[in-house]
CSV table of C-alpha atoms in Angstrom, one decimal:
chain,number,residue,atom,x,y,z
A,9,MET,CA,-0.1,0.0,-0.2
A,10,SER,CA,1.4,3.3,-0.7
A,11,ALA,CA,-0.3,6.6,0.2
A,12,HIS,CA,0.6,10.4,-0.2
A,13,VAL,CA,2.4,12.3,2.5
A,14,ILE,CA,0.5,15.4,3.4
A,15,ALA,CA,2.8,18.4,3.9
A,16,ASP,CA,1.1,20.7,6.5
A,17,ASP,CA,-2.2,21.8,7.9
A,18,ALA,CA,-3.2,23.8,5.1
A,19,GLU,CA,-3.0,21.1,3.3
A,20,ALA,CA,-4.6,18.3,5.5
A,21,LEU,CA,-7.8,21.0,5.3
A,22,ALA,CA,-7.5,21.4,1.4
A,23,VAL,CA,-7.5,17.3,1.3
A,24,ALA,CA,-10.6,16.8,3.9
A,25,ALA,CA,-12.6,19.5,2.6
A,26,SER,CA,-12.4,17.7,-1.1
A,27,LEU,CA,-12.7,14.4,0.2
A,28,ALA,CA,-16.0,15.3,2.4
A,29,GLU,CA,-17.5,16.7,-0.9
A,30,GLU,CA,-17.0,13.4,-2.7
A,31,PHE,CA,-18.3,11.4,0.3
A,32,ARG,CA,-21.4,13.1,0.9
A,33,ALA,CA,-22.8,12.2,-2.7
A,34,GLY,CA,-22.8,8.9,-1.5
A,35,ALA,CA,-24.0,8.7,2.2
A,36,SER,CA,-27.4,8.3,1.6
A,37,ALA,CA,-27.1,5.2,-0.2
A,38,ARG,CA,-24.7,3.5,1.5
A,39,ASP,CA,-26.7,4.0,4.8
A,40,THR,CA,-29.9,2.8,2.9
A,41,GLU,CA,-28.3,-0.3,1.4
A,42,ARG,CA,-25.7,-0.8,4.3
A,43,ARG,CA,-23.2,-0.4,2.0
A,44,LEU,CA,-19.9,-0.5,3.8
A,45,PRO,CA,-17.6,2.2,2.7
A,46,ARG,CA,-14.4,0.0,1.6
A,47,ALA,CA,-14.0,2.2,-1.4
A,48,GLU,CA,-14.3,5.6,0.4
A,49,LEU,CA,-11.6,4.5,3.2
A,50,ASP,CA,-9.2,3.2,0.8
A,51,ARG,CA,-9.3,7.1,-0.9
A,52,LEU,CA,-9.2,8.1,2.9
A,53,SER,CA,-6.2,6.1,3.9
A,54,ALA,CA,-4.4,7.0,-0.3
A,55,SER,CA,-5.1,10.7,0.6
A,56,GLY,CA,-2.3,10.7,3.5
A,57,LEU,CA,-5.1,12.3,5.8
A,58,LEU,CA,-5.1,9.1,8.2
A,59,ALA,CA,-1.2,9.8,8.9
A,60,VAL,CA,-1.2,13.9,9.4
A,61,THR,CA,-0.8,13.4,13.3
A,62,VAL,CA,2.7,11.7,12.6
A,63,PRO,CA,5.5,13.6,14.2
A,64,ALA,CA,7.6,15.6,11.9
A,65,ASP,CA,10.7,13.5,12.5
A,66,HIS,CA,9.4,10.8,11.4
A,67,GLY,CA,8.1,12.4,8.1
A,68,GLY,CA,4.7,13.6,9.0
A,69,ALA,CA,3.0,16.9,9.2
A,70,ASP,CA,1.8,16.7,12.7
A,71,VAL,CA,-0.9,18.8,12.6
A,72,SER,CA,-2.3,21.0,15.3
A,73,ALA,CA,-5.4,19.7,17.2
A,74,LEU,CA,-7.5,22.6,15.7
A,75,THR,CA,-6.8,21.1,12.2
A,76,LEU,CA,-7.7,17.4,13.3
A,77,ALA,CA,-11.0,18.6,14.9
A,78,GLU,CA,-11.6,20.6,11.5
A,79,ILE,CA,-10.8,17.3,9.5
A,80,PHE,CA,-13.5,15.3,11.3
A,81,ARG,CA,-16.0,18.1,11.5
A,82,LEU,CA,-15.9,18.4,7.6
A,83,LEU,CA,-16.2,14.6,7.3
A,84,GLY,CA,-19.2,14.7,9.7
A,85,THR,CA,-21.2,17.0,7.8
A,86,ALA,CA,-20.7,14.6,4.7
A,87,ASP,CA,-21.2,11.1,6.3
A,88,GLY,CA,-21.7,10.4,10.2
A,89,SER,CA,-20.8,7.0,9.7
A,90,LEU,CA,-17.5,7.6,7.9
A,91,ALA,CA,-16.5,10.3,10.2
A,92,GLN,CA,-16.5,8.0,13.3
A,93,ILE,CA,-14.5,5.0,11.4
A,94,PRO,CA,-11.3,6.7,11.8
A,95,GLN,CA,-11.6,8.2,15.2
A,96,SER,CA,-9.9,5.6,17.0
A,97,HIS,CA,-7.3,5.4,14.5
A,98,PHE,CA,-6.2,8.7,15.9
A,99,ALA,CA,-6.8,7.7,19.5
A,100,TYR,CA,-4.2,4.9,19.1
A,101,VAL,CA,-1.5,6.9,17.3
A,102,ASN,CA,-1.3,9.2,20.2
A,103,VAL,CA,-1.0,5.9,22.4
A,104,ILE,CA,2.1,5.0,20.0
A,105,ARG,CA,3.4,8.7,20.5
A,106,ARG,CA,3.3,8.9,24.2
A,107,GLN,CA,4.0,5.1,25.3
A,108,GLY,CA,6.1,3.7,22.1
A,109,THR,CA,9.6,3.0,22.1
A,110,GLN,CA,11.9,4.2,19.5
A,111,GLU,CA,11.6,1.1,17.7
A,112,GLN,CA,7.9,1.0,18.1
A,113,ARG,CA,7.2,4.8,16.8
A,114,LYS,CA,9.5,4.1,14.1
A,115,PHE,CA,7.9,0.9,12.7
A,116,PHE,CA,4.0,1.8,13.1
A,117,PHE,CA,4.7,5.4,12.1
A,118,ALA,CA,5.9,4.2,8.9
A,119,GLU,CA,2.9,1.9,8.4
A,120,LEU,CA,0.6,4.8,8.8
A,121,LEU,CA,2.6,7.2,6.3
A,122,ALA,CA,1.8,4.1,4.2
A,123,GLY,CA,-1.4,4.3,4.7
A,124,ARG,CA,-2.0,1.6,7.0
A,125,ARG,CA,-5.6,1.7,9.2
A,126,PHE,CA,-6.0,1.1,12.8
A,127,GLY,CA,-9.2,-0.3,14.1
A,128,ASN,CA,-10.0,-0.5,17.9
A,129,ALA,CA,-11.1,-3.7,20.2
A,130,GLN,CA,-11.8,-1.5,23.2
A,131,SER,CA,-15.2,-1.9,24.7
A,132,GLU,CA,-16.8,-5.1,26.1
A,133,ALA,CA,-20.3,-5.6,27.0
A,134,GLY,CA,-21.8,-7.2,30.1
A,135,GLY,CA,-19.2,-6.1,32.5
A,136,LYS,CA,-19.8,-3.8,35.8
A,137,HIS,CA,-19.2,-0.5,33.7
A,138,VAL,CA,-17.2,0.3,30.3
A,139,GLN,CA,-13.9,0.3,32.2
A,140,ASP,CA,-14.6,-2.9,33.7
A,141,ILE,CA,-12.1,-4.6,30.8
A,142,ARG,CA,-11.4,-8.6,31.1
A,143,THR,CA,-9.4,-9.1,28.1
A,144,ARG,CA,-6.4,-10.8,29.3
A,145,LEU,CA,-2.9,-10.6,28.3
A,146,GLU,CA,-0.4,-13.6,29.5
A,147,SER,CA,3.1,-13.1,29.0
A,148,ARG,CA,5.5,-16.1,27.6
A,149,PRO,CA,8.7,-16.9,29.0
A,150,ASP,CA,10.1,-15.8,25.7
A,151,GLY,CA,8.8,-12.1,26.1
A,152,SER,CA,5.7,-12.2,24.0
A,153,TYR,CA,2.2,-12.6,24.9
A,154,VAL,CA,-1.1,-14.4,24.3
A,155,LEU,CA,-4.2,-12.5,24.3
A,156,THR,CA,-8.0,-13.7,25.2
A,157,GLY,CA,-11.3,-12.0,25.1
A,158,VAL,CA,-14.2,-10.6,23.2
A,159,LYS,CA,-15.0,-6.8,22.3
A,160,HIS,CA,-17.8,-5.3,21.4
A,161,TYR,CA,-18.6,-1.9,19.2
A,162,SER,CA,-15.4,-2.4,17.6
A,163,THR,CA,-15.6,0.7,15.3
A,164,GLY,CA,-13.6,0.3,12.3
A,165,ALA,CA,-11.8,-3.1,13.0
A,166,LEU,CA,-13.6,-4.9,10.0
A,167,PHE,CA,-11.4,-2.0,7.8
A,168,ALA,CA,-8.4,-1.9,9.9
A,169,ASP,CA,-4.8,-3.3,9.0
A,170,TRP,CA,-4.0,-3.2,12.6
A,171,ILE,CA,-6.3,-3.7,15.5
A,172,PRO,CA,-5.6,-2.1,18.7
A,173,VAL,CA,-6.4,-4.3,21.7
A,174,LEU,CA,-7.1,-2.9,25.0
A,175,ALA,CA,-6.4,-5.7,27.6
A,176,ARG,CA,-5.1,-6.4,31.2
A,177,ALA,CA,-2.0,-7.9,31.6
A,178,GLU,CA,-1.2,-10.0,34.9
A,179,ASP,CA,-0.6,-7.1,37.0
A,180,ASP,CA,-3.9,-6.2,36.1
A,181,ARG,CA,-2.8,-3.0,34.4
A,182,LEU,CA,-3.7,-1.7,31.3
A,183,HIS,CA,-1.8,-2.4,28.1
A,184,VAL,CA,-2.6,-1.9,24.3
A,185,ALA,CA,-1.6,-4.7,21.8
A,186,TYR,CA,-1.2,-4.1,18.1
A,187,VAL,CA,-2.5,-7.1,16.3
A,188,PRO,CA,-2.8,-7.3,12.5
A,189,SER,CA,-6.1,-8.0,11.3
A,190,ASP,CA,-4.9,-11.2,9.5
A,191,ALA,CA,-3.4,-12.7,13.0
A,192,PRO,CA,-4.5,-16.7,13.5
A,193,GLY,CA,-7.1,-16.2,16.4
A,194,LEU,CA,-8.4,-13.0,15.8
A,195,SER,CA,-11.9,-12.8,13.9
A,196,VAL,CA,-13.6,-9.7,13.3
A,197,ILE,CA,-17.7,-10.3,13.2
A,198,ASP,CA,-19.7,-7.9,11.2
A,199,ASP,CA,-22.6,-7.9,13.9
A,200,TRP,CA,-23.8,-4.3,14.2
A,201,ASP,CA,-27.6,-3.5,14.2
A,202,GLY,CA,-27.2,-0.3,15.4
A,203,LEU,CA,-30.2,2.5,14.1
A,204,GLY,CA,-27.4,4.6,13.2
A,205,GLN,CA,-24.0,5.0,12.2
A,206,ARG,CA,-25.3,1.7,10.5
A,207,THR,CA,-21.8,1.3,8.3
A,208,THR,CA,-19.2,1.7,10.8
A,209,ALA,CA,-19.4,-2.0,11.5
A,210,SER,CA,-18.9,-1.2,15.1
A,211,GLY,CA,-19.2,-5.2,16.0
A,212,THR,CA,-17.3,-8.1,17.5
A,213,VAL,CA,-13.8,-8.8,17.6
A,214,ARG,CA,-13.3,-12.6,19.4
A,215,LEU,CA,-9.2,-13.1,20.4
A,216,ASP,CA,-8.8,-16.9,20.9
A,217,GLY,CA,-5.3,-17.5,22.1
A,218,VAL,CA,-3.8,-14.8,19.8
A,219,ALA,CA,0.1,-14.8,19.7
A,220,VAL,CA,1.2,-11.1,20.2
A,221,PRO,CA,5.1,-10.2,20.0
A,222,GLY,CA,6.2,-8.4,23.1
A,223,ASP,CA,7.2,-5.2,20.8
A,224,ARG,CA,3.8,-4.6,19.9
A,225,VAL,CA,2.8,-4.1,23.5
A,226,LEU,CA,2.5,-0.8,25.0
A,227,PRO,CA,1.8,0.2,28.3
A,228,HIS,CA,-1.1,2.1,28.4
A,229,HIS,CA,-1.6,2.7,32.0
A,230,LEU,CA,1.5,4.8,32.0
A,231,THR,CA,-0.7,7.3,30.2
A,232,PHE,CA,-2.8,8.4,33.2
A,233,GLU,CA,0.1,8.4,35.8
A,234,GLY,CA,0.5,12.0,34.8
A,235,PRO,CA,-1.0,15.1,33.0
A,236,GLN,CA,-2.1,13.4,29.7
A,237,LEU,CA,-4.4,14.8,26.7
A,238,HIS,CA,-5.4,11.5,25.3
A,239,GLY,CA,-8.8,11.5,26.5
A,240,ALA,CA,-9.3,15.2,25.7
A,241,VAL,CA,-8.2,14.6,22.1
A,242,ALA,CA,-10.3,11.3,21.6
A,243,GLN,CA,-13.2,13.4,22.9
A,244,LEU,CA,-12.1,16.2,20.3
A,245,LEU,CA,-12.9,14.4,17.7
A,246,HIS,CA,-16.1,13.0,18.6
A,247,SER,CA,-17.4,16.5,19.3
A,248,ALA,CA,-16.3,17.3,16.1
A,249,ILE,CA,-18.1,15.0,14.7
A,250,ASP,CA,-21.3,15.5,16.5
A,251,ALA,CA,-20.4,19.2,15.4
A,252,GLY,CA,-20.6,18.4,11.6
A,253,ILE,CA,-23.4,15.9,12.0
A,254,ALA,CA,-25.4,19.3,13.2
A,255,ALA,CA,-24.2,21.1,10.4
A,256,GLY,CA,-24.8,18.7,7.4
A,257,ALA,CA,-28.2,18.4,9.1
A,258,LEU,CA,-28.8,22.0,9.0
A,259,ALA,CA,-27.8,22.6,5.5
A,260,GLU,CA,-29.9,19.5,3.9
A,261,ALA,CA,-32.7,21.1,6.0
A,262,ALA,CA,-32.3,24.5,4.3
A,263,GLU,CA,-32.0,23.1,0.9
A,264,PHE,CA,-35.2,21.4,1.4
A,265,VAL,CA,-37.2,24.5,2.7
A,266,ARG,CA,-36.1,26.6,-0.5
A,267,THR,CA,-36.5,23.9,-3.2
A,268,LYS,CA,-39.3,21.2,-2.0
A,269,SER,CA,-41.2,22.6,1.4
A,270,ARG,CA,-44.7,24.3,0.6
A,271,PRO,CA,-45.3,27.7,2.4
A,272,TRP,CA,-48.2,26.9,5.1
A,273,PHE,CA,-51.3,28.8,3.9
A,274,GLU,CA,-51.5,31.4,6.9
A,275,SER,CA,-47.9,32.6,6.3
A,276,GLY,CA,-49.2,34.7,3.4
A,277,VAL,CA,-45.9,34.3,1.4
A,278,GLU,CA,-45.0,32.7,-1.8
A,279,ALA,CA,-42.1,30.3,-0.8
A,280,ALA,CA,-41.5,28.7,2.2
A,281,ALA,CA,-38.1,29.9,2.8
A,282,GLU,CA,-40.1,33.4,3.0
A,283,ASP,CA,-42.1,32.2,5.9
A,284,PRO,CA,-40.9,34.4,9.0
A,285,LEU,CA,-41.7,31.6,11.2
A,286,LEU,CA,-39.2,29.0,9.4
A,287,ILE,CA,-36.6,31.8,9.4
A,288,GLN,CA,-36.9,32.5,13.1
A,289,ARG,CA,-36.3,28.8,13.8
A,290,PHE,CA,-33.5,28.5,11.1
A,291,GLY,CA,-32.0,31.5,13.0
A,292,GLU,CA,-31.9,29.4,16.4
A,293,LEU,CA,-30.8,26.3,14.8
A,294,ASP,CA,-27.9,28.3,13.1
A,295,LEU,CA,-27.0,29.5,16.5
A,296,GLU,CA,-27.0,26.1,18.2
A,297,VAL,CA,-24.3,24.9,15.6
A,298,ARG,CA,-22.4,28.3,15.7
A,299,ALA,CA,-22.1,27.6,19.0
A,300,SER,CA,-20.7,23.9,18.9
A,301,GLN,CA,-18.5,25.0,16.2
A,302,ALA,CA,-16.9,27.9,18.2
A,303,LEU,CA,-16.5,26.0,21.2
A,304,LEU,CA,-15.3,22.8,19.2
A,305,ARG,CA,-12.5,25.4,18.2
A,306,GLU,CA,-11.7,27.0,21.9
A,307,ALA,CA,-11.5,23.5,23.0
A,308,ALA,CA,-8.7,22.2,19.7
A,309,ARG,CA,-6.7,25.2,21.0
A,310,SER,CA,-6.7,24.4,24.6
A,311,VAL,CA,-5.5,21.0,23.5
A,312,ASP,CA,-2.8,22.7,21.5
A,313,ALA,CA,-1.6,25.0,24.2
A,314,ALA,CA,-1.6,22.4,26.9
A,315,ARG,CA,0.4,20.1,24.3
A,316,ALA,CA,3.0,23.0,24.2
A,317,ASP,CA,2.9,23.1,28.0
A,318,LEU,CA,1.4,20.3,29.7
A,319,THR,CA,0.9,20.3,33.4
A,320,ASP,CA,-1.7,19.4,35.6
A,321,ASP,CA,-3.5,22.8,35.2
A,322,THR,CA,-3.1,22.7,31.3
A,323,ALA,CA,-4.3,19.3,31.1
A,324,ALA,CA,-7.5,20.2,33.0
A,325,GLU,CA,-8.2,23.1,31.2
A,326,ALA,CA,-8.1,21.2,28.2
A,327,SER,CA,-10.1,18.3,29.4
A,328,LEU,CA,-13.0,21.0,30.5
A,329,ALA,CA,-12.8,22.9,27.3
A,330,VAL,CA,-13.2,19.7,25.4
A,331,ALA,CA,-16.1,18.2,27.6
A,332,ALA,CA,-17.9,22.0,27.1
A,333,ALA,CA,-17.7,20.9,23.3
A,334,LYS,CA,-19.1,17.7,23.6
A,335,VAL,CA,-21.7,18.9,25.7
A,336,GLN,CA,-22.4,21.6,23.1
A,337,ALA,CA,-22.1,19.8,20.1
A,338,ALA,CA,-24.1,16.7,21.1
A,339,ARG,CA,-27.1,18.7,22.0
A,340,ALA,CA,-26.5,20.7,18.5
A,341,ALA,CA,-26.6,17.4,16.8
A,342,VAL,CA,-29.3,16.0,18.0
A,343,GLU,CA,-31.5,19.2,18.3
A,344,VAL,CA,-30.8,20.0,14.5
A,345,SER,CA,-31.4,16.8,13.1
A,346,SER,CA,-34.9,16.7,14.7
A,347,ALA,CA,-35.9,19.7,14.2
A,348,LEU,CA,-34.8,19.1,10.2
A,349,PHE,CA,-38.6,17.7,10.0
A,350,GLU,CA,-40.2,20.1,12.1
A,351,VAL,CA,-39.0,23.4,9.6
A,352,SER,CA,-39.3,20.9,6.3
A,353,GLY,CA,-42.8,19.5,6.6
A,354,THR,CA,-44.3,16.2,6.1
A,355,ARG,CA,-42.6,15.1,2.9
A,356,SER,CA,-39.5,15.5,4.8
A,357,ALA,CA,-40.4,11.8,6.9
A,358,LEU,CA,-40.8,10.1,3.6
A,359,HIS,CA,-38.4,7.0,4.3
A,360,SER,CA,-37.6,7.0,0.3
A,361,LEU,CA,-35.7,10.6,1.1
A,362,ASN,CA,-34.0,9.2,4.1
A,363,LEU,CA,-33.5,12.5,6.1
A,364,HIS,CA,-33.7,10.9,9.3
A,365,ARG,CA,-30.2,9.4,8.6
A,366,HIS,CA,-29.1,12.8,10.5
A,367,TRP,CA,-31.2,12.3,13.7
A,368,ARG,CA,-30.1,8.3,13.9
A,369,ASP,CA,-26.5,9.0,13.4
A,370,ALA,CA,-26.6,11.6,15.9
A,371,ARG,CA,-28.6,9.9,18.5
A,372,THR,CA,-26.6,6.7,18.2
A,373,HIS,CA,-23.1,8.7,18.3
A,374,THR,CA,-24.1,10.9,21.2
A,375,LEU,CA,-24.6,7.6,23.4
A,376,HIS,CA,-20.5,7.4,23.3
A,377,ASP,CA,-20.5,8.8,26.7
A,378,PRO,CA,-22.6,10.8,28.6
A,379,THR,CA,-22.8,14.5,28.7
A,380,ARG,CA,-24.3,15.1,32.1
A,381,TRP,CA,-20.9,13.7,33.8
A,382,LYS,CA,-19.0,16.2,31.8
A,383,ILE,CA,-21.5,19.1,33.2
A,384,GLN,CA,-20.7,17.4,36.5
A,385,HIS,CA,-16.8,17.7,36.0
A,386,LEU,CA,-17.2,21.7,34.5
A,387,GLY,CA,-19.5,22.5,37.8
A,388,ARG,CA,-17.0,20.6,40.4
A,389,PHE,CA,-14.2,23.0,39.0
A,390,VAL,CA,-16.3,26.0,38.9
A,391,LEU,CA,-17.2,25.5,42.4
A,392,ASN,CA,-14.7,23.9,44.1
A,393,GLY,CA,-11.9,24.1,41.7
A,394,THR,CA,-11.8,20.2,41.5
A,395,ARG,CA,-9.8,18.9,38.2
A,396,PRO,CA,-11.2,16.5,35.7
A,397,PRO,CA,-9.9,12.6,36.6
A,398,ARG,CA,-7.8,11.2,34.5
A,399,HIS,CA,-9.4,8.5,33.0
A,400,GLY,CA,-9.2,8.9,29.4
A,401,LEU,CA,-13.2,9.8,28.7
A,402,LEU,CA,-12.6,13.6,29.2
């Protein structure tokens, strides 16, 4: 596999904008038919966008968090499923940046620059809570490991070259094992049947005694022993996807009203787009979208500032800024994608038009982690100066 190597932030944004327009054209049909976006992901890999956070000393563009968030927002405006697939990819690139040895970084960054994709095998079902990880990484005398467990909600795994697996070693500490997708004993099952984000293939990964060389395992638990941005970056990308879904839904609602909706007979106007009540509602929805984008940019700048000077205080500020962005983006995505029908009228509910994909994607994606806890952490900091916890989801 070969891929273009993106030079800088400006090129990354231009490529993302171009691909978003390309992906937008087939998004509804892919959702309706549940046609998995293999060709689109190959385009994404070949474009070089999946390697934009590779450090400059390894040949990458090392773009800012502000640029990375905008890449995801642009993709989210086009296709809420497609934008979600590489989110974990970048989260696990960050693990290598922070915890990888020089040799591990050299190997995996070369893989990324060649267009290779990371999936994810992180979450599990049936445990006490989301951090009750039971997948086990057992050491062998020769320094290698054996990996056993079952993962769910494994977005991107079906399309991946490497599948990072979150597991506990014998000391019960968290590690990440990077497993090639064709490893013996590893199987990826396309059993995702969510109401939204239908083409993410967020199904099951089974690990039945998978052999893992020692140099493919990283000590993820060390990430949380000091100030860190792992959770802030991961949540920033989730926020960007939601902000993108909101903007995409608003744009499609406006186009529908301009070209297809009829004015309400009491309005006294010739076109629906001239109805003052609809104009008012669109203004309100635009405020929600603008607020989500503004908070997203503020959060990304906080992450970039913390990266330049990482302390307990700067890491906390970044996490809180991202929490605020995530709350607003989630609200905007759900509200705007629901209001699409309110402003567009009865015809917009036709299944054949598939306008409901925006709401289904928003409703599904915003379930990733509860915004009510993000509000709690914001309130605790404002009232008591309590820094947010270091658990990777904030």
